[in-house]
Short mmCIF file of C-alpha atoms and ligand atoms in Angstrom, two decimals:
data_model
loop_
_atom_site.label_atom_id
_atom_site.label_comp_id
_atom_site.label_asym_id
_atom_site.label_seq_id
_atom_site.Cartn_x
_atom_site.Cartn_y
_atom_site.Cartn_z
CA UNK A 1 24.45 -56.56 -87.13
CA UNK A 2 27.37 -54.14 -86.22
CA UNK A 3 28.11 -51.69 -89.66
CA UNK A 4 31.38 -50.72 -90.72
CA UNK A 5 32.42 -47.98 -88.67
CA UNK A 6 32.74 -44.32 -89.91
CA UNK A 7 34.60 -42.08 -87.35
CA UNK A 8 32.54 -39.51 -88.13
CA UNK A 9 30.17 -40.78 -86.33
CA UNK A 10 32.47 -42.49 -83.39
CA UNK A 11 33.17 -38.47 -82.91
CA UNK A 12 29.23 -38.02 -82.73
CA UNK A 13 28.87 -41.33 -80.52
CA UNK A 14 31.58 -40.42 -78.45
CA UNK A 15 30.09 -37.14 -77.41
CA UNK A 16 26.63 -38.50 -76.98
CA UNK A 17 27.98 -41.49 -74.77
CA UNK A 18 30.22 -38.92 -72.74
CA UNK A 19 26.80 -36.46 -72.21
CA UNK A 20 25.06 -39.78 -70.96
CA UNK A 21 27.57 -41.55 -69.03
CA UNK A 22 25.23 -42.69 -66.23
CA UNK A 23 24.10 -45.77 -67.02
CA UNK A 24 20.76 -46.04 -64.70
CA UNK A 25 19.75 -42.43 -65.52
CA UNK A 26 16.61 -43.15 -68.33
CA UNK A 27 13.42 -41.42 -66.32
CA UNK A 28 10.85 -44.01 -66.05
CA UNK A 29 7.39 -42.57 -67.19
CA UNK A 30 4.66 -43.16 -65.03
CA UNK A 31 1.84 -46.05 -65.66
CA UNK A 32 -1.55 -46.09 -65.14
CA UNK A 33 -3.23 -47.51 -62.54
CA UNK A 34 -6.82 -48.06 -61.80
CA UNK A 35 -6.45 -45.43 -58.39
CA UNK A 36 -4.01 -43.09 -57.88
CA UNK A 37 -2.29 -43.36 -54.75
CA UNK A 38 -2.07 -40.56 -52.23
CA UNK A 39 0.10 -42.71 -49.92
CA UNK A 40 3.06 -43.95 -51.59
CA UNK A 41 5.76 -41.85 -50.15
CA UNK A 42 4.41 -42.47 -46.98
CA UNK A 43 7.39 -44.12 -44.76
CA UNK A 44 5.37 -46.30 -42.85
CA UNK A 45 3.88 -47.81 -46.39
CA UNK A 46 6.97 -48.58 -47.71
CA UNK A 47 7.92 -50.60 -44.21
CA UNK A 48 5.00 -52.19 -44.80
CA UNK A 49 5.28 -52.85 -48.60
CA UNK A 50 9.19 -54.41 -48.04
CA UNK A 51 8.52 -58.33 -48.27
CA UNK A 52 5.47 -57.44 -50.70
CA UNK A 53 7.77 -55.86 -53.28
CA UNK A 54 10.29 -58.96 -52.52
CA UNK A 55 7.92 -61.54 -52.99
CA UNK A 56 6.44 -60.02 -56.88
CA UNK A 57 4.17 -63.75 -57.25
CA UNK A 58 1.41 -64.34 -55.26
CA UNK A 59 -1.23 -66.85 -55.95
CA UNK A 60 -5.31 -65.46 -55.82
CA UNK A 61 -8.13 -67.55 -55.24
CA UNK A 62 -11.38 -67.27 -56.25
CA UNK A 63 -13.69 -69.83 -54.37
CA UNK A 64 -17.19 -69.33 -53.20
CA UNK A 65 -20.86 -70.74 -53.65
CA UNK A 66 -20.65 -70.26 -57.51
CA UNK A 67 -17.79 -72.75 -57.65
CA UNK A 68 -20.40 -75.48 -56.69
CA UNK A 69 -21.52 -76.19 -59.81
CA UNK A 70 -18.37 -74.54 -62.09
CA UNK A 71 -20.69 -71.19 -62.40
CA UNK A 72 -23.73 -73.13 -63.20
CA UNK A 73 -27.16 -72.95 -61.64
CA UNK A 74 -29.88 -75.63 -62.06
CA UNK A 75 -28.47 -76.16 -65.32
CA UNK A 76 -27.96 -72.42 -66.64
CA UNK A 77 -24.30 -71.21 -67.57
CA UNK A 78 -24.48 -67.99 -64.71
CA UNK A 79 -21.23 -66.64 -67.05
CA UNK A 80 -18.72 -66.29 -63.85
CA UNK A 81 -18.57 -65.47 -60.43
CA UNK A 82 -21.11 -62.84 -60.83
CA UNK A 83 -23.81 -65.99 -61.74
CA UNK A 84 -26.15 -64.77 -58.82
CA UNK A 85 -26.47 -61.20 -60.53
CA UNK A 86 -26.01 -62.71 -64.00
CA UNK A 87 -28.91 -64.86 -63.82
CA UNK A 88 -30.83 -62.57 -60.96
CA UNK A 89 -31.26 -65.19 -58.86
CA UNK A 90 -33.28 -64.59 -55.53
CA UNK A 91 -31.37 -64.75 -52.42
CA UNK A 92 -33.62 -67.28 -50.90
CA UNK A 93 -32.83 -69.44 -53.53
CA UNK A 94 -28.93 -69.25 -53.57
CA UNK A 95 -28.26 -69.82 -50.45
CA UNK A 96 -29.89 -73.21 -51.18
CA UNK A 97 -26.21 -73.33 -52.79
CA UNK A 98 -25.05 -73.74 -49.60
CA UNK A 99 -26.92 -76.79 -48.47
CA UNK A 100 -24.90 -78.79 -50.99
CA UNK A 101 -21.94 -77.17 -50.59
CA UNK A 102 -19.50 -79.80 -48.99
CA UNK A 103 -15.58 -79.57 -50.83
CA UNK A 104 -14.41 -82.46 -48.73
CA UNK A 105 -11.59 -82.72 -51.12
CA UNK A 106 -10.03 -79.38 -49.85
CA UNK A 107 -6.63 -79.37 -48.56
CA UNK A 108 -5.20 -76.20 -47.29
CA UNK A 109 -1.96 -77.91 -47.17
CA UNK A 110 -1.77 -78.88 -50.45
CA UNK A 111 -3.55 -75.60 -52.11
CA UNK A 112 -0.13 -74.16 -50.42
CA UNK A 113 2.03 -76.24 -51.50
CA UNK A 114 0.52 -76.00 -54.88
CA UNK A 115 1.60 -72.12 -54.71
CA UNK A 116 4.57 -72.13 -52.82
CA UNK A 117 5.84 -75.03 -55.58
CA UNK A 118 5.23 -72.36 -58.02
CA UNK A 119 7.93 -69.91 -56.63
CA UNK A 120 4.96 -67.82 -54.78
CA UNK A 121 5.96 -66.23 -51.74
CA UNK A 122 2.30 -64.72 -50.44
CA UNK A 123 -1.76 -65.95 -50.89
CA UNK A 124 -5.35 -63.82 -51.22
CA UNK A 125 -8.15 -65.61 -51.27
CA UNK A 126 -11.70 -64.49 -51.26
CA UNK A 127 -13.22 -64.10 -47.89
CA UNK A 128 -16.23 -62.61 -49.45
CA UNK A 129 -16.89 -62.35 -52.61
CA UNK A 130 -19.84 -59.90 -54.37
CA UNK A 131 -22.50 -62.50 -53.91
CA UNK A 132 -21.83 -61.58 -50.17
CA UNK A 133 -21.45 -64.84 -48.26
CA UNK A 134 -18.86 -65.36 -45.99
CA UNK A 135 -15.78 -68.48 -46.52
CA UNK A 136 -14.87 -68.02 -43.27
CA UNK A 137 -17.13 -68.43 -39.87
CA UNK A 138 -18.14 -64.88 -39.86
CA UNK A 139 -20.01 -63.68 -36.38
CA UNK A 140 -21.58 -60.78 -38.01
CA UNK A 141 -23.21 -62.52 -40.29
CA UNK A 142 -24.32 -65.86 -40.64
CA UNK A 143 -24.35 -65.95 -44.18
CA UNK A 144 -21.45 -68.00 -43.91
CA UNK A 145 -19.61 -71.43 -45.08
CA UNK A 146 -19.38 -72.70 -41.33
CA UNK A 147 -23.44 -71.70 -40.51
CA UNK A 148 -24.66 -72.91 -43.71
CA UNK A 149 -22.59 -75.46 -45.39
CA UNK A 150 -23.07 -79.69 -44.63
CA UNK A 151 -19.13 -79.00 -44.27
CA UNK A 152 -18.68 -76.64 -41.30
CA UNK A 153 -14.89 -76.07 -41.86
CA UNK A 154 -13.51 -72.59 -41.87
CA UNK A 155 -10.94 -72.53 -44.77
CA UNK A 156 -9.59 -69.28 -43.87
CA UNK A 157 -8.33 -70.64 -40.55
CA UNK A 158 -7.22 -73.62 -42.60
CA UNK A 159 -5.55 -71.92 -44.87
CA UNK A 160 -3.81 -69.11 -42.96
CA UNK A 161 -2.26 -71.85 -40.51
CA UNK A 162 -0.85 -73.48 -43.30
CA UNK A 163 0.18 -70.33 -44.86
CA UNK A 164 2.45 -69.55 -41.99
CA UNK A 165 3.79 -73.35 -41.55
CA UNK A 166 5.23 -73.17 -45.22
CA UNK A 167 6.18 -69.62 -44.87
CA UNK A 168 3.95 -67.53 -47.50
CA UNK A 169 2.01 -64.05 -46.48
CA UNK A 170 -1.47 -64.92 -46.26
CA UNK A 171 -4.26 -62.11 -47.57
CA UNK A 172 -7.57 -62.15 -47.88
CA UNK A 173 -10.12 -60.19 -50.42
CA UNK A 174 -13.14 -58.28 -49.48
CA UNK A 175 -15.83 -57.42 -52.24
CA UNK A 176 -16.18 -53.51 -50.75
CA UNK A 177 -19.06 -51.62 -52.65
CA UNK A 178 -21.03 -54.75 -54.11
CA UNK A 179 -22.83 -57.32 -51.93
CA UNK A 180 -26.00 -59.08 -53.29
CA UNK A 181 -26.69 -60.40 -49.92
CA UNK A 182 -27.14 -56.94 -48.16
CA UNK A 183 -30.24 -54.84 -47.64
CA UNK A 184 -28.23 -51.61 -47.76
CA UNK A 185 -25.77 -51.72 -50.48
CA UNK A 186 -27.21 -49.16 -53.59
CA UNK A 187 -27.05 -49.61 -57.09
CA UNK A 188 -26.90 -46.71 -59.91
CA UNK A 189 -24.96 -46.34 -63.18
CA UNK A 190 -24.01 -50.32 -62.93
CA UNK A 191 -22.71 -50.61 -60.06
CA UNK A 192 -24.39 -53.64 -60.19
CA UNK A 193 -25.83 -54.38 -56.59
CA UNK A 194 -29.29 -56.39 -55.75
CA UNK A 195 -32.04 -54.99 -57.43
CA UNK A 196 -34.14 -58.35 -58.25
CA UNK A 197 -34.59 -58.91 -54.38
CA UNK A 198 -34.11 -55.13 -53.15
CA UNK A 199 -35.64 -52.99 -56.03
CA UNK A 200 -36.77 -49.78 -53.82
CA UNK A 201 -32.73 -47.83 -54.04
CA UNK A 202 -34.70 -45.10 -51.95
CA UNK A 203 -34.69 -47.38 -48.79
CA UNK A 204 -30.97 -48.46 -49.03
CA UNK A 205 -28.07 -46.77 -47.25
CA UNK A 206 -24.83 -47.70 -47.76
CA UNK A 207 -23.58 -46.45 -44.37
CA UNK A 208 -26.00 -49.49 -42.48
CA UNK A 209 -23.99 -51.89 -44.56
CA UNK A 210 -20.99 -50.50 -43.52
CA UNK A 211 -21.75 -50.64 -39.68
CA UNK A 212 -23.77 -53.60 -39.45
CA UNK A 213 -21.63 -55.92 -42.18
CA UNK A 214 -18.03 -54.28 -43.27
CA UNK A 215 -16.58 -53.46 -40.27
CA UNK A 216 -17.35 -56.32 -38.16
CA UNK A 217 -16.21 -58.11 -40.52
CA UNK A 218 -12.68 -56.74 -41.13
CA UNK A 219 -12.33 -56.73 -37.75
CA UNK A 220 -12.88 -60.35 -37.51
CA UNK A 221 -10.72 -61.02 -40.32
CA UNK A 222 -7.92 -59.05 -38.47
CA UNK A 223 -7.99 -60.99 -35.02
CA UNK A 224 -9.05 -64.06 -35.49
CA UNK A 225 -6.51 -65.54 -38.34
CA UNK A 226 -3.50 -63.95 -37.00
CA UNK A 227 -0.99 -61.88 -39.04
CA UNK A 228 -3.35 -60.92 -42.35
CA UNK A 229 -0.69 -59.26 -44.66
CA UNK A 230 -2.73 -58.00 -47.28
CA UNK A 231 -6.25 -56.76 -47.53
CA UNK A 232 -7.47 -56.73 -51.43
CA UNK A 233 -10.11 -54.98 -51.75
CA UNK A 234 -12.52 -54.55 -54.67
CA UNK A 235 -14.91 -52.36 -55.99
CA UNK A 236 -14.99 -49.58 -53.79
CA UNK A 237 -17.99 -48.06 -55.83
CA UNK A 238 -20.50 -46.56 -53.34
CA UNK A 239 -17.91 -45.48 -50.65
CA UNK A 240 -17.26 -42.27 -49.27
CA UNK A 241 -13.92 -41.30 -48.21
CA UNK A 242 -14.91 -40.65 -44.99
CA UNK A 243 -15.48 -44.55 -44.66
CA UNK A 244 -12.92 -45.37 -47.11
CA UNK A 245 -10.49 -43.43 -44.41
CA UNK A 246 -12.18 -45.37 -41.58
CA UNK A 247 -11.75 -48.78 -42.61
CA UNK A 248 -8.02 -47.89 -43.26
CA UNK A 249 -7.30 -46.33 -39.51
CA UNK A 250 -9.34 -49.51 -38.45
CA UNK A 251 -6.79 -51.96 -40.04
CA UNK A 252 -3.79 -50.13 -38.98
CA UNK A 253 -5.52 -50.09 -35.43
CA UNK A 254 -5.77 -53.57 -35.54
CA UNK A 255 -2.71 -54.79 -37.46
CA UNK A 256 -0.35 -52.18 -38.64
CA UNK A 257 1.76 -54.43 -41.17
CA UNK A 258 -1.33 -55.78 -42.97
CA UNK A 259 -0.79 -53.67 -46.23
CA UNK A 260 -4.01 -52.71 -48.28
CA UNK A 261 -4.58 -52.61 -51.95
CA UNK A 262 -6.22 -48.95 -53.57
CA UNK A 263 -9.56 -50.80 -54.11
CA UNK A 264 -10.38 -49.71 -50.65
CA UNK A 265 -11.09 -46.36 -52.39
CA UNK A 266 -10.55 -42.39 -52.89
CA UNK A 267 -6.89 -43.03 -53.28
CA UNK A 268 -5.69 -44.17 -50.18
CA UNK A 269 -3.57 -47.72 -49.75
CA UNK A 270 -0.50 -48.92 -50.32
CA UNK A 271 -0.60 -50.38 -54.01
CA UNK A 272 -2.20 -49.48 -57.24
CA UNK A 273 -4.36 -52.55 -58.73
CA UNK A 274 -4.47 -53.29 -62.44
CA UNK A 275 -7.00 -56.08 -63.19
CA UNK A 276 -6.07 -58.44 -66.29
CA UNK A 277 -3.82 -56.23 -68.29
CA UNK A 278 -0.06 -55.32 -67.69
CA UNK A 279 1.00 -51.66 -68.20
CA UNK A 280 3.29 -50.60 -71.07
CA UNK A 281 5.60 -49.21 -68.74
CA UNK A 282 7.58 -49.38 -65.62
CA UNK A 283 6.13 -47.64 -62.22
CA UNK A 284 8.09 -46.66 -59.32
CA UNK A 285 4.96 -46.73 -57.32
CA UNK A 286 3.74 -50.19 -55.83
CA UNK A 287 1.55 -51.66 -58.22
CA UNK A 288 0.21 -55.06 -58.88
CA UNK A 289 -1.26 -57.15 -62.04
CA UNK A 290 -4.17 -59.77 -60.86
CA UNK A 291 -4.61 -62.36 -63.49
CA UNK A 292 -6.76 -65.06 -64.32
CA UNK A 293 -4.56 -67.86 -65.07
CA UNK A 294 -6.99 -69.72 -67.83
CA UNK A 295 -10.47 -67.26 -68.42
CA UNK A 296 -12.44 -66.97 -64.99
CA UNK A 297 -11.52 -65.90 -62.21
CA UNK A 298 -14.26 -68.46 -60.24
CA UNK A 299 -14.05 -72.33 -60.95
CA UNK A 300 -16.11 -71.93 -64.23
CA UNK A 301 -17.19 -76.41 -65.59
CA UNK A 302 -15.16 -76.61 -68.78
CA UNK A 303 -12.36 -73.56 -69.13
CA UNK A 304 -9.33 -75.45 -70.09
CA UNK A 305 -8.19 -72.45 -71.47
CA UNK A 306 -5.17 -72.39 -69.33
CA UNK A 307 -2.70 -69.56 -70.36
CA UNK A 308 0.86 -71.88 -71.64
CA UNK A 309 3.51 -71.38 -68.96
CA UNK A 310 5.26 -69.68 -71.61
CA UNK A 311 2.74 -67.01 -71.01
CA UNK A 312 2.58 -66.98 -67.53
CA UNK A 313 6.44 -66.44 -67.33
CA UNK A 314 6.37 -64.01 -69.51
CA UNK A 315 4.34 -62.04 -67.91
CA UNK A 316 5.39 -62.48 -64.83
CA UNK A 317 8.85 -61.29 -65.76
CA UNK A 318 7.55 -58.26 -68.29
CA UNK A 319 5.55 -57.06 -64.77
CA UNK A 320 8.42 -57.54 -62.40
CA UNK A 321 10.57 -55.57 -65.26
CA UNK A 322 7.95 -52.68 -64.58
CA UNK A 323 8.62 -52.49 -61.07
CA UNK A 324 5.01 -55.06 -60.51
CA UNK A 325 4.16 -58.01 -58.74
CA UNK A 326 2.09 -60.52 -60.16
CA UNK A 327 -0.70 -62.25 -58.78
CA UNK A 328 -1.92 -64.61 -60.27
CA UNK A 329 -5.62 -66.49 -59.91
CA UNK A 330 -7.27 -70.17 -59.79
CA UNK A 331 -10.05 -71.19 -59.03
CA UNK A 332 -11.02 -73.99 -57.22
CA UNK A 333 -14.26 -76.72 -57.68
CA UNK A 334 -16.72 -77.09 -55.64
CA UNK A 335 -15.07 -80.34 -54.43
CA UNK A 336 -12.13 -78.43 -53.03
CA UNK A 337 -9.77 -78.53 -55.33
CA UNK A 338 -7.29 -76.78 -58.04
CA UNK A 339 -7.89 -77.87 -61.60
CA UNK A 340 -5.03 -80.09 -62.74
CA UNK A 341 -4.74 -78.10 -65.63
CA UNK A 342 -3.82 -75.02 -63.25
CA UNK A 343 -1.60 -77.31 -61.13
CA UNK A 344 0.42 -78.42 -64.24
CA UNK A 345 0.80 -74.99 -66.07
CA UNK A 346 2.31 -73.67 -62.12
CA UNK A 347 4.28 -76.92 -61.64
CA UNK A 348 6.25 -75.57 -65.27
CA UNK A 349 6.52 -71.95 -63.62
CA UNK A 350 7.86 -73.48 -60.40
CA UNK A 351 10.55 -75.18 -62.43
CA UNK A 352 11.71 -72.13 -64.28
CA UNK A 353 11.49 -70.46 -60.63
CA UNK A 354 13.33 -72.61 -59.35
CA UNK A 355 16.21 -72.08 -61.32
CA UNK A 356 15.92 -68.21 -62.08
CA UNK A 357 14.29 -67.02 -59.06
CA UNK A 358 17.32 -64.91 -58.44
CA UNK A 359 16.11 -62.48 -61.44
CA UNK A 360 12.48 -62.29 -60.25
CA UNK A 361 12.79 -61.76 -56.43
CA UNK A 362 13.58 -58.94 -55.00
CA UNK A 363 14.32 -57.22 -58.33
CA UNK A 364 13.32 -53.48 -58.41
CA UNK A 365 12.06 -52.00 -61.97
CA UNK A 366 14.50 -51.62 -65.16
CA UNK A 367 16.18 -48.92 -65.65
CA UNK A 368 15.80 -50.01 -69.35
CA UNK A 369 13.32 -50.21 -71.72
CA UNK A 370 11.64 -53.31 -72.91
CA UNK A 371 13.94 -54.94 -75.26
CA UNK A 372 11.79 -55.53 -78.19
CA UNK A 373 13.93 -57.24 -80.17
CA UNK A 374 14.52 -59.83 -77.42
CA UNK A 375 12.92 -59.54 -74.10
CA UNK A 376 12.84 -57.64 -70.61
CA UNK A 377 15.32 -56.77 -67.83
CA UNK A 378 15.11 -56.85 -64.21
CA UNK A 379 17.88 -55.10 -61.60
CA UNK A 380 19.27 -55.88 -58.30
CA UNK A 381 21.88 -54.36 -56.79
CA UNK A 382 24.95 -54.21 -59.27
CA UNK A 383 23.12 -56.32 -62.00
CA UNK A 384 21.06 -56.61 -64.72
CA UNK A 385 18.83 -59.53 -65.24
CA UNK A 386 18.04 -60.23 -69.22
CA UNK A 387 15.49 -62.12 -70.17
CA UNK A 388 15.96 -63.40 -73.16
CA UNK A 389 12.85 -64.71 -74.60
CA UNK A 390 13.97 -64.60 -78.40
CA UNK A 391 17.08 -66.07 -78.49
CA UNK A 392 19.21 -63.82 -81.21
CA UNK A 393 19.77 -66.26 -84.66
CA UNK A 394 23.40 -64.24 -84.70
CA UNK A 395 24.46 -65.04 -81.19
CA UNK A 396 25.15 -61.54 -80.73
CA UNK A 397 22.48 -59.98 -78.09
CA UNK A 398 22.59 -56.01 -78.51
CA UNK A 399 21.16 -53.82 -75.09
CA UNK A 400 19.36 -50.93 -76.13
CA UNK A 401 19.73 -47.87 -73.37
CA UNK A 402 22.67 -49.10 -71.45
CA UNK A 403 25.03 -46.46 -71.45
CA UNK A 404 27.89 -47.76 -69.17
CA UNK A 405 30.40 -50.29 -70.28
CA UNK A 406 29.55 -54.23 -69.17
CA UNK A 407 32.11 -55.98 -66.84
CA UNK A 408 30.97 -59.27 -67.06
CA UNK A 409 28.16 -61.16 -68.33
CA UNK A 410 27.46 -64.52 -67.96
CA UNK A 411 24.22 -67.21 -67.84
CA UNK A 412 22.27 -67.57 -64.67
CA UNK A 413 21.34 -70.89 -64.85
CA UNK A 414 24.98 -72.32 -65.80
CA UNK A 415 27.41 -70.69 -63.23
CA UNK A 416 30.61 -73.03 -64.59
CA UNK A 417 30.88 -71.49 -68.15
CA UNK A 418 33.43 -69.07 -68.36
CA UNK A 419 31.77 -65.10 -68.74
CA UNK A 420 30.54 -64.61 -72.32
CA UNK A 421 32.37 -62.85 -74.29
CA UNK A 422 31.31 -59.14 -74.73
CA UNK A 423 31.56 -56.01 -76.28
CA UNK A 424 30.12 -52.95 -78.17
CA UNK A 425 30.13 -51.14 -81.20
CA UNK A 426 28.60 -48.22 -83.43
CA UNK A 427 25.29 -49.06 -84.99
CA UNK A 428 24.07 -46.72 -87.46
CA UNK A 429 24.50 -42.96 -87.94
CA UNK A 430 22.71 -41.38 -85.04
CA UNK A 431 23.78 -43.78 -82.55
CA UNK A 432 24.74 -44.88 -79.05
CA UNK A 433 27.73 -47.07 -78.38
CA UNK A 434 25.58 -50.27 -78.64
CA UNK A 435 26.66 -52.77 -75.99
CA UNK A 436 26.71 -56.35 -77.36
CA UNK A 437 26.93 -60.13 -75.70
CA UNK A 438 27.94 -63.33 -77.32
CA UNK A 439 25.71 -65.84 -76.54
CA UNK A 440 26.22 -69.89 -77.25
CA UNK A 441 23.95 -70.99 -79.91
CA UNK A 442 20.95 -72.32 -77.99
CA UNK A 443 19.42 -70.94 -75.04
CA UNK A 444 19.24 -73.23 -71.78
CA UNK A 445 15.43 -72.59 -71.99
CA UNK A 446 13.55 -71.39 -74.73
CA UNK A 447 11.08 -69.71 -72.84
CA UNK A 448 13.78 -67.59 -70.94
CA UNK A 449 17.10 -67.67 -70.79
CA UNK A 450 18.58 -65.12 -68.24
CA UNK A 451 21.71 -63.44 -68.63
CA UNK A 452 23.26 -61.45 -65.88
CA UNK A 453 25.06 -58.35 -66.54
CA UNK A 454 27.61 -56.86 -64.09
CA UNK A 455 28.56 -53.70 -63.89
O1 LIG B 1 -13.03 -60.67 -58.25
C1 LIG B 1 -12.74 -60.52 -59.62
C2 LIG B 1 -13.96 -60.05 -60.37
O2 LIG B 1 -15.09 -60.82 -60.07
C3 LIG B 1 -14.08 -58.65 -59.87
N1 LIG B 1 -12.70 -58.23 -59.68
C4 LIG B 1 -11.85 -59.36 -59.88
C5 LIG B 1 -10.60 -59.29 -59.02
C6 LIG B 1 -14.84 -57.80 -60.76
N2 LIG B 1 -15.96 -57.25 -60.44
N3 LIG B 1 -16.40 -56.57 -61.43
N4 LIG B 1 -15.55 -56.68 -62.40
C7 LIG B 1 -14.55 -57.44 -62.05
C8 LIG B 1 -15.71 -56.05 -63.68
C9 LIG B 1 -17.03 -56.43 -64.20
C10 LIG B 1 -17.11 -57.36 -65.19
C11 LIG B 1 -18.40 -57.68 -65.75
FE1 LIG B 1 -19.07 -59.43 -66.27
C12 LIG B 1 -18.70 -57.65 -67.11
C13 LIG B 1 -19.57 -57.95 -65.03
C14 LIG B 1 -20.60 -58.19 -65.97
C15 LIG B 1 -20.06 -58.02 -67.26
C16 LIG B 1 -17.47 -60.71 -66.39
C17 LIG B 1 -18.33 -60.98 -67.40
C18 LIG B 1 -18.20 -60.89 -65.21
C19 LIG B 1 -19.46 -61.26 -65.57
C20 LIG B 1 -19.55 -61.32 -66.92
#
């Protein structure tokens, strides 16, 4: 609530307000990310990075042998997508996987129209995940879905042609430093490789893995699918940067738009990853949160845990506040398909998309804090996005850091109200002008409610 004012401290406010009259001036600090980036700056990156940092949604998929049987092996919960290494099973045995392997229920179309109904704009789905076998019809290797599956369909293909027909980026994920399948991959200080069918770490050499598996297999990824826009890599682990630096001249050799994520190692990329957590503060470097929408990140038999869309927006808009995209994961069965309990919770974030897409896409990071009393802001251009996620009981919704006088304000998602009233005042005894808005007494949604702020 606004107190009385004393012009003593108007005099004070006055001064302080006239020192700080540049309303977008608050230095954002940096955030951690899991790699620092050495290429950032890097001109060609940021061409590269321009519909990423547009886009800020993208939907991840996690979908490989473990999905068969929802992370379950004859019987035995194998924890997650790690179940081969969880429960040491021997290669020999699953592969057997495979042989029942047959999602005849999959639908690229609709798996893309599940995302792009959800307001996401680009796709990554696991072309190989650590357990090493191939979801696309690999000619390196024939540890793959097409050579070993009863179904024989290549859902890569099938997915990146439907990609492009509905207009989302299509990416694909490559597990880097950890492969259960391989000979060659060596394991020390968890780094958790094969060491229940490849126990002697003196005979393995990560380099042979590299030559004989990795890079045929990017390069197949980059010319046989057409345009790949991202490559997410993970666990770079046993990597030098020699090879790290190969695989990325490789890429740009063969497609010099596909942007890569830092997980391809020794800080080189074009984004910072943070797994499962969102920072506590903005980031003018390209970064990206990858989330598990309920608590695997592989189709894992009885997690209904989905997060509420309530969460999911939330988080969505707190990361695109920080200058973040979000990308967010399901998992599909064995059968082919997205849980309905996924499909529901992104059906709700579609419809909020829908509406207040404007504030999400192609927003660049806050020049003000989070607003703990209330919510988070997003920018573009002249204006300020607020998301209002606590509706103020008083009506009166109070911006903390904005040090420039509001022109208009008014709600997003109702464009015939007249502007809302606003205003400011002098809150305290140390204190900024405090810029206030009026709002109705109930928010159009109570999950957010955005309110755009001209200036
Ligand atoms: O692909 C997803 C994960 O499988 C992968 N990165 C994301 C994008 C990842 N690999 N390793 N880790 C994440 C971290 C390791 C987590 C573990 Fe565990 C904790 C491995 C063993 C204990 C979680 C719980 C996985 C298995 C049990």
């Amino acid at each position: 609530m606004m107190k009385k004012i004393n012009f003593t401290f108007v005099f004070v406010a006055a001064v302080l307000v006239a020192l700080n009259s540049r309303a977008a001036d608050i230095p954002i600090p940096d955030a951690p990310v899991d790699t620092p980036l050495k290429t950032v700056t890097d001109a060609a990156a940021a061409k590269r990075l321009a519909w990423w940092s547009e886009a800020r949604f993208g939907m991840f998929i996690h979908w490989g042998l473990y999905a068969q049987d929802g992370c379950f092996y004859k019987g035995t919960n194998g924890s997650s997508e790690h179940m081969m290494r969880h429960l040491q099973i021997p290669l020999a045995e699953y592969a057997k996987v495979a042989d029942d392997f047959n999602p005849t229920n999959f639908n690229a179309d609709e798996w893309v129209g599940i995302a792009k109904n959800a307001g996401m704009e680009y796709m990554v789905i696991t072309s190989k995940h650590h357990d090493g076998f191939a979801m696309y019809d690999s000619q390196s290797s024939d540890y793959n879905i097409v050579k070993r599956t009863p179904w024989k369909r290549d859902p890569i293909k099938e997915l990146a042609d439907a990609c492009r027909k509905q207009g989302l980026k299509f990416g694909v994920y490559y597990s880097l430093g950890r492969d259960w399948e391989d000979p060659d991959v060596p394991t020390r200080d968890g780094y958790r490789s094969n060491t229940w069918d490849y126990p002697i770490e003196t005979n393995k050499v990560f380099a042979h893995y590299f030559e004989r598996k990795v890079k045929p297999q990017i390069t197949e990824l980059l010319t046989h699918y057409g345009p790949i826009a991202v490559l997410w890599f993970d666990t770079p682990e046993k990597i030098s940067a020699a090879e790290s630096q190969e695989l990325v001249d490789l890429i740009h050799k063969l497609q010099p738009d596909c942007i890569i994520n830092s997980r391809v190692g020794h800080g080189l990329g074009d984004y910072g990853v943070q797994e499962q957590k969102i920072p506590g503060a903005g980031d003018i470097k390209p970064w990206e949160t990858c989330m598990t929408l309920n608590g695997h990140w592989g189709y894992f038999k009885g997690d209904e845990k989905w997060k509420p869309a309530q969460t999911v927006i939330h988080n969505l808009v707190d990361i695109v506040s920080k200058g973040g995209n979000y990308l967010l994961n399901v998992g599909p069965t064995g059968a082919g398909v997205i849980p309905q309990g996924g499909v529901n919770d992104l059906e709700q974030v579609g419809a909020w998309m829908k509406v207040n897409g404007e504030a999400i896409y192609g927003t660049t990071v806050s020049p003000l804090k989070t607003q703990p009393s209330w919510g988070r802001v997003t920018k573009k251009g002249g204006k300020l996005y607020l998301h209002v996620f606590d509706w103020p009981k008083d009506g009166s919704l109070q911006i903390e850091g904005l040090k420039s006088p509001i022109k208009k304000a008014y709600l997003l998602a109702d464009t015939n109200t007249k502007p809302l009233p606003v205003g400011s005042g002098i809150d305290g005894l140390v204190r900024w002008d405090k810029p206030f808005i009026t709002l109705p007494s109930k928010p159009l949604d109570p999950i957010d409610t955005v309110v755009v702020l001209e200036q």
